[in-house]
Tab-separated table of C-alpha atoms in Angstrom:
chain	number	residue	atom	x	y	z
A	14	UNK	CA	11.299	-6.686	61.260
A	15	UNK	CA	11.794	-2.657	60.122
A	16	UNK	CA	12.258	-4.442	56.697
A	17	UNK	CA	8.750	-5.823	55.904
A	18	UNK	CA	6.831	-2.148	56.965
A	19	UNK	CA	6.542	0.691	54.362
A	20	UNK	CA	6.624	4.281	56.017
A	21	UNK	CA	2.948	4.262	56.237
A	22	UNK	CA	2.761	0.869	57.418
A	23	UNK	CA	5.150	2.180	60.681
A	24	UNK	CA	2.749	5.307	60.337
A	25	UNK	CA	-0.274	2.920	61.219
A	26	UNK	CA	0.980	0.418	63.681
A	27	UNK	CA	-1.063	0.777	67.096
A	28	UNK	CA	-0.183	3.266	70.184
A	29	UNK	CA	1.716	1.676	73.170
A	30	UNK	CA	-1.063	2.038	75.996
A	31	UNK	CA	0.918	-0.418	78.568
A	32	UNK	CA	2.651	1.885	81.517
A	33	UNK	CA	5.141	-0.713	82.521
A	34	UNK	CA	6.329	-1.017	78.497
A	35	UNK	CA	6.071	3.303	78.427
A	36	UNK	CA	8.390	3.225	81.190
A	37	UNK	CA	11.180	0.828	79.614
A	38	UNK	CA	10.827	3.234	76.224
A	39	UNK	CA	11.031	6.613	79.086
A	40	UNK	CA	14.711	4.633	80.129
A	41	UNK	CA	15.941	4.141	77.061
A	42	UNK	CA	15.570	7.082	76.125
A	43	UNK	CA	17.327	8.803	78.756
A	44	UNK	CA	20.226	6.303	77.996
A	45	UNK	CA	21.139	7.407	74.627
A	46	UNK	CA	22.699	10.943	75.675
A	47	UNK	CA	24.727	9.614	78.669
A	48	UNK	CA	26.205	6.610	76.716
A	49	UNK	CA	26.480	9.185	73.356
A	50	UNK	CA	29.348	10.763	75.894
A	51	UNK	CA	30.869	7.966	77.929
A	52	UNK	CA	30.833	4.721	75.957
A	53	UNK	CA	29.570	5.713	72.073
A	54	UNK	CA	30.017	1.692	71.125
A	55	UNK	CA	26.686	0.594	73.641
A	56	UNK	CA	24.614	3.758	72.094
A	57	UNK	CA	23.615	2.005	69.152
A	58	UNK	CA	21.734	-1.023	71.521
A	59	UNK	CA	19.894	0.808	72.802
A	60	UNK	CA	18.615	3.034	70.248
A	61	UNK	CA	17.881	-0.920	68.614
A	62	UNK	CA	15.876	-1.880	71.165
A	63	UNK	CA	13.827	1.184	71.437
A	64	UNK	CA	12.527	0.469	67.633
A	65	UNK	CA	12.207	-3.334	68.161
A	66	UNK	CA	10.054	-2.834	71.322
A	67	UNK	CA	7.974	-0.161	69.429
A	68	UNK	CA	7.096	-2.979	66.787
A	69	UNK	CA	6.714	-5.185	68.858
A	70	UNK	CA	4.344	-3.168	71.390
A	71	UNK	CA	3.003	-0.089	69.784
A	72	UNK	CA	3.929	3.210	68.784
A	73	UNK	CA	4.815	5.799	71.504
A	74	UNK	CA	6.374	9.887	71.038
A	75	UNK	CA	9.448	8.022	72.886
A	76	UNK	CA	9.336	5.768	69.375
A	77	UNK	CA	9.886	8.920	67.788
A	78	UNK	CA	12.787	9.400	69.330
A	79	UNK	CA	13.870	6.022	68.619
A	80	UNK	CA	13.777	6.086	65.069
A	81	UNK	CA	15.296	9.400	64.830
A	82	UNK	CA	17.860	7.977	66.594
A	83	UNK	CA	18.140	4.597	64.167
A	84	UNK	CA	18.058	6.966	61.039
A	85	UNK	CA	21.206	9.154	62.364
A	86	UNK	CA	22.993	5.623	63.217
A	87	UNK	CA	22.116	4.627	59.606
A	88	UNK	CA	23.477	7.605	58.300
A	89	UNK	CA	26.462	7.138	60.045
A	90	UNK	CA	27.313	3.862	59.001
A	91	UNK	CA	26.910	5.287	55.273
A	92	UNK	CA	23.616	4.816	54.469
A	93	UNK	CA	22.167	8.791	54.383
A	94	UNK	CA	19.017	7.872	52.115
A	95	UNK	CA	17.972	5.521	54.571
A	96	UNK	CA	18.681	7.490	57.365
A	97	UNK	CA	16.835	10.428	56.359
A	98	UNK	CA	13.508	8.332	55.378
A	99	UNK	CA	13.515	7.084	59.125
A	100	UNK	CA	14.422	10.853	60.314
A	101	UNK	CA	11.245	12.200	57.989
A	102	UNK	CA	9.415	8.987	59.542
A	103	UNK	CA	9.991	9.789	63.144
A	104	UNK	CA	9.059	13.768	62.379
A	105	UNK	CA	6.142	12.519	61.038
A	106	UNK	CA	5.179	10.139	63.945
A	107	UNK	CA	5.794	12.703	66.401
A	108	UNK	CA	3.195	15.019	64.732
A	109	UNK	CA	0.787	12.404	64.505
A	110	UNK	CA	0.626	11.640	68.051
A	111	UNK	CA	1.355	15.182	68.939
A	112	UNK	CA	4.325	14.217	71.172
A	113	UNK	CA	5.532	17.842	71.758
A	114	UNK	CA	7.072	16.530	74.625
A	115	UNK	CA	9.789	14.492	72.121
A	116	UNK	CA	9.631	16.870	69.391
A	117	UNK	CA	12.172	19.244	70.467
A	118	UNK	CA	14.708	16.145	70.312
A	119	UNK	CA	13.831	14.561	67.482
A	120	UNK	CA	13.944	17.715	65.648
A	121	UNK	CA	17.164	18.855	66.711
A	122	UNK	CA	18.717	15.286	65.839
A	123	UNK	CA	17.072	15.147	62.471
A	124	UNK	CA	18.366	18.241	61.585
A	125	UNK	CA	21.846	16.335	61.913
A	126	UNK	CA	21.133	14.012	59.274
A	127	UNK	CA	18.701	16.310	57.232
A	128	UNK	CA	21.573	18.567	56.735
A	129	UNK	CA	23.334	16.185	54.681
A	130	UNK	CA	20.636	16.020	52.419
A	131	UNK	CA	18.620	20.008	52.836
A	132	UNK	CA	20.440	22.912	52.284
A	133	UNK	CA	22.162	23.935	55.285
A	134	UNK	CA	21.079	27.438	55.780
A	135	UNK	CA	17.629	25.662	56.086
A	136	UNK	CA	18.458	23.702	59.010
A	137	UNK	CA	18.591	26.812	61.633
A	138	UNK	CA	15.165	26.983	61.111
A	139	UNK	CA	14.315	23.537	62.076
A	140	UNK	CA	16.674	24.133	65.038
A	141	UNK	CA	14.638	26.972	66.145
A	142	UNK	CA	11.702	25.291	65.879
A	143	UNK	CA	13.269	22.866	68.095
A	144	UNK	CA	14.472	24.986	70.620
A	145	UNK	CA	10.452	26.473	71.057
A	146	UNK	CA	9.515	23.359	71.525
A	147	UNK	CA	11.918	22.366	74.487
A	148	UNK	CA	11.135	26.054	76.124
A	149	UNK	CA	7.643	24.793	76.003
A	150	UNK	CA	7.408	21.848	77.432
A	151	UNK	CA	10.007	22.867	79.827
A	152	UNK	CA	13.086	20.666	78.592
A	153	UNK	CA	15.944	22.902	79.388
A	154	UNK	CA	18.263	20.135	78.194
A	155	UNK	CA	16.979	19.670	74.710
A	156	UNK	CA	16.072	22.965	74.272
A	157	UNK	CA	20.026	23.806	74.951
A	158	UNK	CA	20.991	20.923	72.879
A	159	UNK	CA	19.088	22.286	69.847
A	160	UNK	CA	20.337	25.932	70.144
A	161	UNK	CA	24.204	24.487	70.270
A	162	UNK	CA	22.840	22.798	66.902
A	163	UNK	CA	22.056	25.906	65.603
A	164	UNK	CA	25.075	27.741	66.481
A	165	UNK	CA	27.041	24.632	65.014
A	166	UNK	CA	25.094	24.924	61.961
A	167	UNK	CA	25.112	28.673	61.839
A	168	UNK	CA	28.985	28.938	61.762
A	169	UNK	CA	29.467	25.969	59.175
A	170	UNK	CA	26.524	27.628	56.775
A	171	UNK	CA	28.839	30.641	56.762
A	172	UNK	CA	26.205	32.823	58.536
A	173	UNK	CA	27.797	36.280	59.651
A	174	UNK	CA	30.503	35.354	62.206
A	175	UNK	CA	28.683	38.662	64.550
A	176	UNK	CA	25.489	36.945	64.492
A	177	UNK	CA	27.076	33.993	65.857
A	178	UNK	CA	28.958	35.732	68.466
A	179	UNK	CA	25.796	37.356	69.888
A	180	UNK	CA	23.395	33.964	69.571
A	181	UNK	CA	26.764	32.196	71.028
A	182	UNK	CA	26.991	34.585	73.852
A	183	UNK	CA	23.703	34.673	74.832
A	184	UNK	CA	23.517	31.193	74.624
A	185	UNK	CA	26.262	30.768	77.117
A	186	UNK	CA	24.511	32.969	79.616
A	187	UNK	CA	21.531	30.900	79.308
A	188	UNK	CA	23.280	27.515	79.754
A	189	UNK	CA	24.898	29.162	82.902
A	190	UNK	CA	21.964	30.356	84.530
A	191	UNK	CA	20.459	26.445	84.414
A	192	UNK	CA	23.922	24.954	84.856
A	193	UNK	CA	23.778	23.024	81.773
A	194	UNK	CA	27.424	21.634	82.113
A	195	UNK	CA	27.864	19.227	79.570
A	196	UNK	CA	26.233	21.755	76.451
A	197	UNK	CA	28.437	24.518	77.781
A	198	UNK	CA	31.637	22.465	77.377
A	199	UNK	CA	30.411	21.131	73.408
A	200	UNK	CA	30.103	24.841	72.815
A	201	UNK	CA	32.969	26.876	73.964
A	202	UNK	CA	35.591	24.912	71.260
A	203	UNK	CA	33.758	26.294	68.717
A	204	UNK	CA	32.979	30.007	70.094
A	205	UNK	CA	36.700	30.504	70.677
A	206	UNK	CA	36.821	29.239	66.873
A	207	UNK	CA	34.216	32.697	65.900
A	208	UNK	CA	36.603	34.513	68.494
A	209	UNK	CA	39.906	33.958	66.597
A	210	UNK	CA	38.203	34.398	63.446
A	211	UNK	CA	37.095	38.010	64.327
A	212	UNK	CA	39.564	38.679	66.213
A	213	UNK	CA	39.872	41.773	69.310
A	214	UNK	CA	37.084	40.328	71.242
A	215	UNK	CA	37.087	42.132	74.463
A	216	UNK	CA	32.911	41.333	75.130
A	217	UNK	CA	32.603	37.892	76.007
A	218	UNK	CA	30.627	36.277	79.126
A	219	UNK	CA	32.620	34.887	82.266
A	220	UNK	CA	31.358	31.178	82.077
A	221	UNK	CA	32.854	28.395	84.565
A	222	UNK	CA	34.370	31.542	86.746
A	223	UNK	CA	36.333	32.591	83.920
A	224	UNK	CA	36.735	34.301	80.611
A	225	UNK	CA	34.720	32.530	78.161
A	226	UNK	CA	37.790	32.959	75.820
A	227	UNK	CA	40.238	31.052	77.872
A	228	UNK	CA	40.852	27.462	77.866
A	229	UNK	CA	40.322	26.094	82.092
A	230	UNK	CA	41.954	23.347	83.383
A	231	UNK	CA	38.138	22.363	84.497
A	232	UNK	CA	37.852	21.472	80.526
A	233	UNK	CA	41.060	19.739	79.695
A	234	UNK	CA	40.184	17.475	82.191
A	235	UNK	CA	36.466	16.797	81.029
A	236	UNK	CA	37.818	15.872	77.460
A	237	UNK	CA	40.356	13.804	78.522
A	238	UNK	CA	36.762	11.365	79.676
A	239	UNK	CA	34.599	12.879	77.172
A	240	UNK	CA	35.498	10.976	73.450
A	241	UNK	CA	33.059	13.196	71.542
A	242	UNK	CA	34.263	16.922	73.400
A	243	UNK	CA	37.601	15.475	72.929
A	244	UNK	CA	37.313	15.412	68.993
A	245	UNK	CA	35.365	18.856	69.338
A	246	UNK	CA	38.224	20.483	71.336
A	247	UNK	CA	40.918	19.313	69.100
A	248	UNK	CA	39.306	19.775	65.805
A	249	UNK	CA	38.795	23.336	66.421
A	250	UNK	CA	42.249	23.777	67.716
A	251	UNK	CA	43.532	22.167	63.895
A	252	UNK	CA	40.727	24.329	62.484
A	253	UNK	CA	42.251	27.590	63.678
A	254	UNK	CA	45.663	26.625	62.511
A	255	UNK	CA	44.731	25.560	59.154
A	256	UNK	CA	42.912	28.674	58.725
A	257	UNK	CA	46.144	30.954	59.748
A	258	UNK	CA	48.376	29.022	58.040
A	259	UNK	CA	50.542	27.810	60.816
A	260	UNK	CA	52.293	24.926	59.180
A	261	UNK	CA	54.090	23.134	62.161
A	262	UNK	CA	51.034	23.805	64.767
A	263	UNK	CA	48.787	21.873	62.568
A	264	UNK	CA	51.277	19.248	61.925
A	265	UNK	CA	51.704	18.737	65.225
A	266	UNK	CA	47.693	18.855	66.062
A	267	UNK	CA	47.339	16.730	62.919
A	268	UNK	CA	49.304	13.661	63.762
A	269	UNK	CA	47.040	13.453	67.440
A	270	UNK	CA	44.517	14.301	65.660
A	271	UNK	CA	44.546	10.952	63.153
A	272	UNK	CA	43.687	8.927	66.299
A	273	UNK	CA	41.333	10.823	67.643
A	274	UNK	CA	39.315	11.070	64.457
A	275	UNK	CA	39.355	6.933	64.959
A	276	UNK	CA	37.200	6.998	67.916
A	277	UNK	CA	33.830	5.218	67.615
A	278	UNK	CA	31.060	7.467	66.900
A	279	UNK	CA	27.625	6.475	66.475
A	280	UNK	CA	25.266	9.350	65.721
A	281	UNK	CA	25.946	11.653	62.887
A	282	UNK	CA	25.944	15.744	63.374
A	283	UNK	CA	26.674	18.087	60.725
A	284	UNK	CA	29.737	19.041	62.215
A	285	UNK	CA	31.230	15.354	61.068
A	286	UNK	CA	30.925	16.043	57.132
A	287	UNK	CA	33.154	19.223	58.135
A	288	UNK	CA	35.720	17.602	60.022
A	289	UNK	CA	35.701	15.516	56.978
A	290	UNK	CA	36.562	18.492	54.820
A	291	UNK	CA	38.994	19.888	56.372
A	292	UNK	CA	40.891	17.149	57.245
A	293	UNK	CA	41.030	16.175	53.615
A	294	UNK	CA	42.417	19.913	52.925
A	295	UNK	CA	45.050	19.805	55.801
A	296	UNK	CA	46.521	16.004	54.847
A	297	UNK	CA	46.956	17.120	51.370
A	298	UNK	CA	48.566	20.442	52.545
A	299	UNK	CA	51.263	18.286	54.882
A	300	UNK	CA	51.217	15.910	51.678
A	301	UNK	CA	52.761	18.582	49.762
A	302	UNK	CA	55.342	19.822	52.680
A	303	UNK	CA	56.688	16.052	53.641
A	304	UNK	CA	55.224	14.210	50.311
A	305	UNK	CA	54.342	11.331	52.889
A	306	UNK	CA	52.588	9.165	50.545
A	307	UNK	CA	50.544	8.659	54.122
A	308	UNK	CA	49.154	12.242	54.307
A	309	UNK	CA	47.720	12.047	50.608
A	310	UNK	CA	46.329	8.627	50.972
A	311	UNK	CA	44.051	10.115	53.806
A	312	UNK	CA	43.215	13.427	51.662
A	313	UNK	CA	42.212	10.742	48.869
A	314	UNK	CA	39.743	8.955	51.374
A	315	UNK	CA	38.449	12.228	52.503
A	316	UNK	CA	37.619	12.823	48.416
A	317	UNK	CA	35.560	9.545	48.147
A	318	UNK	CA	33.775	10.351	51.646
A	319	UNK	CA	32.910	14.120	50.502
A	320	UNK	CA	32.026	12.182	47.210
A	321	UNK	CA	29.227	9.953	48.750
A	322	UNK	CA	28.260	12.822	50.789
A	323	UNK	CA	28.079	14.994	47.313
A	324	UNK	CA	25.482	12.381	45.828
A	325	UNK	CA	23.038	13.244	48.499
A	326	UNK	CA	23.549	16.657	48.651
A	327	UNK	CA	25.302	18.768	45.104
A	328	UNK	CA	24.053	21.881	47.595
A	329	UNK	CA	25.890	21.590	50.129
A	330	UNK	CA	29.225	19.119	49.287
A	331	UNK	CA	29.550	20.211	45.919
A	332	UNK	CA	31.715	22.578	46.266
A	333	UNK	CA	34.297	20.901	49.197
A	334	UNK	CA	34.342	18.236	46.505
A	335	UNK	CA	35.896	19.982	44.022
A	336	UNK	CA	38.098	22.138	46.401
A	337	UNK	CA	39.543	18.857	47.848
A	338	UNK	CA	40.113	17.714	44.223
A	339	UNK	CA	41.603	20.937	43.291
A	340	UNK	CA	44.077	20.350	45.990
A	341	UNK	CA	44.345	16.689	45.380
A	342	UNK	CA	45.736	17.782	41.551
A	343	UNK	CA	47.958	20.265	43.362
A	344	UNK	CA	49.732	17.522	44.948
A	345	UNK	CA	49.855	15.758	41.862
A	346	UNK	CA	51.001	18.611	40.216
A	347	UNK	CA	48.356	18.378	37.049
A	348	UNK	CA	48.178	21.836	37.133
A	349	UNK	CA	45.568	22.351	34.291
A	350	UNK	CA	43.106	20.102	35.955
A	351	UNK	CA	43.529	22.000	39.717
A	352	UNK	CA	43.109	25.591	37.883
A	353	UNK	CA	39.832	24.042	36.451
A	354	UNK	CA	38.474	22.474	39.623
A	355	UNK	CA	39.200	25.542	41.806
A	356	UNK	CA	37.548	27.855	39.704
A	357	UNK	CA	34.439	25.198	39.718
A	358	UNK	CA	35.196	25.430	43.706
A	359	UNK	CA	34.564	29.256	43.534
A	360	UNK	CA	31.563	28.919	41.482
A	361	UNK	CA	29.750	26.310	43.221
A	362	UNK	CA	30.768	28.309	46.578
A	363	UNK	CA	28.884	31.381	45.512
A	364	UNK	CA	26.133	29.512	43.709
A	365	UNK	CA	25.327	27.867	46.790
A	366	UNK	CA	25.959	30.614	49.274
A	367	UNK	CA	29.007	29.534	51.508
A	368	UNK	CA	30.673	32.620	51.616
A	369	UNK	CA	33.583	31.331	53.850
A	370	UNK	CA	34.193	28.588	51.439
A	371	UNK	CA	34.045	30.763	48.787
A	372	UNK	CA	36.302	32.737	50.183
A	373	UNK	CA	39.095	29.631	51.482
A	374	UNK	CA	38.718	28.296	47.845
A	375	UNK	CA	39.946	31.856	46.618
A	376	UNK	CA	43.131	31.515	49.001
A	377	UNK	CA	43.765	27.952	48.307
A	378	UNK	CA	43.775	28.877	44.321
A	379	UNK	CA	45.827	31.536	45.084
A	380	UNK	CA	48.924	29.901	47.134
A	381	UNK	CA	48.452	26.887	44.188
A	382	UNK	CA	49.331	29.906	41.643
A	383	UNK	CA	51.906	31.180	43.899
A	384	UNK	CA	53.722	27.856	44.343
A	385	UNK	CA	52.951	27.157	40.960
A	386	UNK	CA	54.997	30.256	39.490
A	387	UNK	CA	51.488	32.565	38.187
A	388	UNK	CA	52.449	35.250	41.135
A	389	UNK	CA	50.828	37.507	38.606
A	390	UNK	CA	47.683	35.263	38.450
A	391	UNK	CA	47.119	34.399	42.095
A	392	UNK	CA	46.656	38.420	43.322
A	393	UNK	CA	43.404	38.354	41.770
A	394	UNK	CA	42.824	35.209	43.960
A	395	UNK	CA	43.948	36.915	47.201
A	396	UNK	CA	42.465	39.775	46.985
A	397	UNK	CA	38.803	38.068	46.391
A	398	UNK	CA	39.269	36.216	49.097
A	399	UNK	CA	40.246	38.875	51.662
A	400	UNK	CA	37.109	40.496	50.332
A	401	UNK	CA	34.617	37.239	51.341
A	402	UNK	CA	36.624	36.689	54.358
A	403	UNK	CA	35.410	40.263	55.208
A	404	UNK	CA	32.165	39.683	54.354
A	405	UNK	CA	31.939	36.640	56.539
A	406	UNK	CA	33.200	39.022	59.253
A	407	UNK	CA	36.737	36.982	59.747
A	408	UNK	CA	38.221	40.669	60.512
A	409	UNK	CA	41.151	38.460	62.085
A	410	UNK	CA	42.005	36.655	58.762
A	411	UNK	CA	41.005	39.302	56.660
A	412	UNK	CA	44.116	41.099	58.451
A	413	UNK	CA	46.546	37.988	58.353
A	414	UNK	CA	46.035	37.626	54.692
A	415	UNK	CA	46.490	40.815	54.124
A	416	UNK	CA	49.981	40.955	55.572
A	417	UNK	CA	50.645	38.164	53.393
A	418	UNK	CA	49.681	39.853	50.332
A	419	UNK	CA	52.139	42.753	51.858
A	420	UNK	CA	54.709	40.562	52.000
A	421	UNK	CA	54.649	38.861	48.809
A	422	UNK	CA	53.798	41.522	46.606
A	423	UNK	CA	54.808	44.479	48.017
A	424	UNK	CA	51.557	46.564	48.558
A	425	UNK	CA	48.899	47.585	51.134
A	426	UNK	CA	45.702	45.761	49.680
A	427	UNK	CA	41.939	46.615	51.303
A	428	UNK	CA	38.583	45.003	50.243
A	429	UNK	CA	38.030	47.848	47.936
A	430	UNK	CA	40.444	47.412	45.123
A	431	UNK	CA	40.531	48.641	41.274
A	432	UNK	CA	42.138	45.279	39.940
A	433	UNK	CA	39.793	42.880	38.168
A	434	UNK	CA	38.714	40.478	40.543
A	435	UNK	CA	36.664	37.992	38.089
A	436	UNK	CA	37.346	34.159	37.603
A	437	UNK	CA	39.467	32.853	34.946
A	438	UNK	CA	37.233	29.981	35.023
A	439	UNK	CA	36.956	27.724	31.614
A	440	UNK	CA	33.577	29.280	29.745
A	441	UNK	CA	32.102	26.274	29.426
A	442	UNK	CA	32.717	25.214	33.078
A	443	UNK	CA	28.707	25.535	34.098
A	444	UNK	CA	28.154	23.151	31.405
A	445	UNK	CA	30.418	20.818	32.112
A	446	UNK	CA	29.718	21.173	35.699
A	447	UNK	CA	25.694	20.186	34.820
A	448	UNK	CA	26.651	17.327	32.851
């Protein structure tokens, strides 16, 4: 039925009037987030039959909703393009029938698959916009639900990590004061995440009865029921390893982690295409350690997901693309072809403002040189990447890396430094880059 209707075809279909047909659309509607948490595989039914009973009957906000809904599960399955013309659809819908009411959630879940297609320092706007238009209606949930979004978004766009402390704490207060369980639980993974990144954090809220910064036994319980703060919980947990280094942690983390990454999922979030990444990054790092033919096969599949991704979206996936090739060479040990694609990692970092990647793709290139014998050449590496990390305000890494650098080369290093820090990168690497 969708099929045979052009966007302004959908645009044009009559307005559901009926009250007993309203009501149906009201309770499916109100489905979608409790089976999104408890049984992900039913989800996609009824976000179906929300679209088929708008054709059938009319156009409603709650339709809105609906296809905003079909366009992430699109997008999941593969299909972004697709997904995104029925996210701009339902936008588009909602405005027309001035649905502020459904606005605030069809915003905040278009963002989700927007993201994979707009630059991603765009989409906290959109989230904000969201979030006014929960307050004003008076849709606490939604409006909590888009400023999670944001903070998701901020922290993966590389936004200053003491910006996101301060939205994240005041964020957490809010959801407190209006007992907003299940968004306080999907947020605390990732704040610890800013936490351990910035490290000697004394000012954080008491949330739950406790320090915001300590795992309760309240939460390992909800996860264990939870499939989606499950994957949350432990992907942060493998995040922080990965990011410190700590070999047999993330080994450990990762091998749970492969089954948990399994679990059925049927609405995309921005956070996915970054589980994606790093994943890719950590199996070719235990690749190299064990050379498990196992671990590198699942790096590899990460490459042709960030690929597809990449298509829709040189702005934002650019750049994880080539780092994940870089490392996938690394492994291979063609080292001509890594140096090449993680100075095109660097690059297209800074070109497209990810400072944190910019400043992971430095480190990566510079244990590759290490490992590789260029001790010389990897300092320069280092060293540019404690200087992003400090710019990102990961004090915490900044700090660890530094010891490193101690510890290798025998020196106290600082962000402020007299050696040349530019990019050995091929001269015609923009070029071939554009082609």
């Amino acid at each position: 039925m969708l099929a045979e209707h052009s966007d302004e075809q959908l645009l044009s279909l009559p307005v559901m009037t009926d009250r007993t047909k309203l009501m149906a659309m009201n309770f499916l509607s109100r489905t979608q987030t409790c089976l999104l948490h408890t049984n992900p595989k039913s989800q996609p039914k009824a976000t179906l039959h929300m679209v088929q009973y708008s054709l059938r009957h009319g156009m409603s906000g709650l339709s809105s909703v609906g296809f905003v809904l079909y366009g992430s599960f699109l997008a999941c399955l593969g299909d972004i393009p697709a997904g995104y013309r029925y996210v701009k659809i339902a936008i588009r819908l909602a405005e027309k029938l001035n649905a502020r009411s459904n606005m605030c959630e069809v915003l905040a879940l278009g963002s989700q698959v927007m993201g994979y297609v707009e630059p991603l320092q765009s989409m906290n706007d959109v989230m904000v916009r969201s979030h006014e238009y929960g307050l004003a209606v008076g849709s606490i949930s939604n409006a909590m639900l888009s400023r999670v979004m944001n903070i998701v978004c901020a922290f993966w766009s590389g936004k200053q990590l003491s910006l996101v402390k301060s939205n994240v704490d005041d964020t957490l207060r809010l959801m407190s004061s209006h007992s907003t369980l299940v968004w306080i639980l999907q947020t605390l993974p990732l704040y610890r995440t800013v936490l351990a990144m910035i490290g000697n954090v004394d000012d954080v809220p008491i949330i739950l009865g406790s320090r915001s910064d300590i795992e309760t036994e309240k939460e390992r319980k909800m996860s264990e029921t939870n499939l989606h703060l499950l994957k949350v919980v432990h992907f942060n947990k493998l995040f922080v390893g990965f990011m410190f280094r700590r070999y047999d942690e993330v080994k450990q983390l990762a091998v749970a982690y492969d089954a948990i990454a399994s679990l059925p999922f049927n609405t995309i979030l921005i956070s996915h295409c970054m589980h994606v990444f790093y994943w890719g990054l950590i199996n070719f790092w235990i690749a190299r350690k064990t050379m498990d033919v196992i671990w590198f096969d699942r790096g590899e599949k990460a490459i042709e997901k960030m690929r597809s991704y990449a298509e829709c979206s040189s702005w934002n996936f650019q750049n994880k693309l080539l780092l994940l090739q870089a490392e996938q060479c690394f492994y291979l040990e063609d080292i001509e072809s890594a140096k090449r694609y993680y100075d095109a990692a660097i690059l297209s970092a800074q070109e497209h403002k990810f400072v944190h990647e910019e400043a992971l793709a430095c480190e990566l290139a510079g244990h590759f040189m290490l490992e590789s014998g260029e001790g010389r050449a990897a300092l320069p590496y280092f060293l540019l990447a404690q200087k992003k990390y400090h710019e990102w305000g990961a004090y915490a890494k900044e700090e660890s890396l530094g010891k490193f650098i101690k510890e290798q080369f025998g020196r106290e290093t600082t962000t402020e430094t007299n050696i040349d820090l530019s990019i050995p990168a091929e001269p015609d690497l923009r070029k071939r880059r554009a082609s």
